[in-house]
XYZ file of C-alpha atoms in Angstrom:
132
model
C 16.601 1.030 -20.711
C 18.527 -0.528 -18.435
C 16.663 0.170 -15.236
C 13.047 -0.967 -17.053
C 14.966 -4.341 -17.657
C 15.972 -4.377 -13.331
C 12.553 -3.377 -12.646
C 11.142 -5.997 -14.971
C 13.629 -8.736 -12.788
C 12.561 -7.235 -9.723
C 8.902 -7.294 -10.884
C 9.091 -11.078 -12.195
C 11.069 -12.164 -8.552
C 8.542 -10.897 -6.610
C 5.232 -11.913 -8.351
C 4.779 -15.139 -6.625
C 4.842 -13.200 -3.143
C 0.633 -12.975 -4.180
C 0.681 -17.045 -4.086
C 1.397 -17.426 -0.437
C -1.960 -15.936 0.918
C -5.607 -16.412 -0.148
C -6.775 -13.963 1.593
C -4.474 -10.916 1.053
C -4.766 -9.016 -2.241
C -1.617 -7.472 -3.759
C -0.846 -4.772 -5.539
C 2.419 -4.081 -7.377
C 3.512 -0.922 -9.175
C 6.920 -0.629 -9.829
C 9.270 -1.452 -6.328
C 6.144 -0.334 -4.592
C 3.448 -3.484 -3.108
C 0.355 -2.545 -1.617
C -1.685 -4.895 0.094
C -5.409 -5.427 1.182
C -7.136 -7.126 3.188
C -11.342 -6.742 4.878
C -12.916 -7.722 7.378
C -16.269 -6.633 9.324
C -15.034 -7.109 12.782
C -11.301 -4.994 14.105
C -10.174 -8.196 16.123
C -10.766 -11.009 13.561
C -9.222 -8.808 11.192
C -6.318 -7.966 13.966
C -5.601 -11.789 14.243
C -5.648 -12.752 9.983
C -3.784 -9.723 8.631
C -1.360 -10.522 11.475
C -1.072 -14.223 10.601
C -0.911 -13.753 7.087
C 1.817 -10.902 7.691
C 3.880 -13.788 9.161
C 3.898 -15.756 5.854
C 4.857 -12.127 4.542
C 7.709 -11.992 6.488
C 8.771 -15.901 5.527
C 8.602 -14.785 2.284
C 10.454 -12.406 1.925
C 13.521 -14.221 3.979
C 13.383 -16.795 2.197
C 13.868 -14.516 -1.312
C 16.595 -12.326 0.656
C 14.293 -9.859 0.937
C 13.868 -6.853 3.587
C 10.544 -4.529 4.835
C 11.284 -1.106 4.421
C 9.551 -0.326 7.653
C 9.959 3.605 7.434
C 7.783 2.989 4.611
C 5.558 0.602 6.083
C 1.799 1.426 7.551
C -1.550 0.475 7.888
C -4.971 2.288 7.378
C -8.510 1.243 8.042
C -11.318 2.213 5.810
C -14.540 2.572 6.817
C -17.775 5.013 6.654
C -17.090 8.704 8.518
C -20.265 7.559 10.517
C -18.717 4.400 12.192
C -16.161 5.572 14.770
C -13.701 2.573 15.537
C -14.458 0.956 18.729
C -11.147 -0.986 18.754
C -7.477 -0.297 17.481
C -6.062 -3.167 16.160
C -2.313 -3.665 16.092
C -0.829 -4.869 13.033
C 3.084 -6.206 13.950
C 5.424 -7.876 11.510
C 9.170 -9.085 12.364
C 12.182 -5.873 11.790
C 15.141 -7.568 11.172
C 16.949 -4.364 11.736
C 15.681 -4.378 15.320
C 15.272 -8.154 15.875
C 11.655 -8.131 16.816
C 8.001 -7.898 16.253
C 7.345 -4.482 15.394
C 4.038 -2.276 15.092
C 3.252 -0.774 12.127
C 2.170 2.939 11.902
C -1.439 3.459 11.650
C -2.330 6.455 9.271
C -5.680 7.861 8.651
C -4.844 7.952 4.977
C -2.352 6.662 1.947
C -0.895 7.715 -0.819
C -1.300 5.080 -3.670
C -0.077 6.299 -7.010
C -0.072 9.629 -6.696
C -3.804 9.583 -4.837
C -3.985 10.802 -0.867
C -7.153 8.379 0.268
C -8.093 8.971 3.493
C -9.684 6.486 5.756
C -13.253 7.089 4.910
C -12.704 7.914 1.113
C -13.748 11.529 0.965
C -10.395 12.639 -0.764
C -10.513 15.817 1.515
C -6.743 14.494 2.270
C -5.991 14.845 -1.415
C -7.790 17.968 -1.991
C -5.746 19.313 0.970
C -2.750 18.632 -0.635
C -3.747 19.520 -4.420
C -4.732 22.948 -2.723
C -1.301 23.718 -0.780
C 0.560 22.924 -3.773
């Protein structure tokens, strides 16, 4: 009981964090936040997720707050037909390291429970049902 009522804290602390963007879309489940964000064109989507991951970082200062970055990454979706003609680079501030710092871009995520690959196919998940 008593870790539902620290989740429920944590849960109620952070839910203004979706406030301080209008153009990223969160989503919480338990101590986990994903976030999304789309755009047509790599560089124009580059430039706002980077911007808005600034206000991110702000945020989360100013609540005493950290980025797990081990845990942190970025993937792309798009159709398996349209190779990507650019590679963006999505940075936020480390505080461990003092710096702007690259997140890892994955081909796919794993968002409750799900493996979705870049072009949703699930042939990530599949891969990993089957192994198991």
């Amino acid at each position: 009981m008593l870790q539902s009522s620290v989740l429920a804290f944590f849960l109620l602390y952070i839910n203004d964090i979706q406030e301080l963007s209008d153009k990223l879309r969160f989503y919480f489940f338990a101590d986990d936040t994903n976030i999304l964000f789309a755009e047509k064109h790599l560089k124009l989507l580059e430039l706002s997720v980077n911007q808005e991951l600034n206000k991110v970082y702000h945020w989360l200062t100013a609540n005493k707050l950290t980025l797990s970055m081990k845990k942190s990454n970025f993937v792309i979706f798009c159709p398996a037909q349209r190779k990507l003609t650019y590679q963006p680079k999505i940075v936020i501030f480390d505080n461990k390291q003092n710096k702007k710092v690259a997140l890892e871009h994955k081909d796919y995520v794993k968002y409750l429970g799900i493996l979705t690959d870049k072009n949703l196919s699930g042939k990530h998940h599949i891969g990993h049902l089957i192994i198991r």
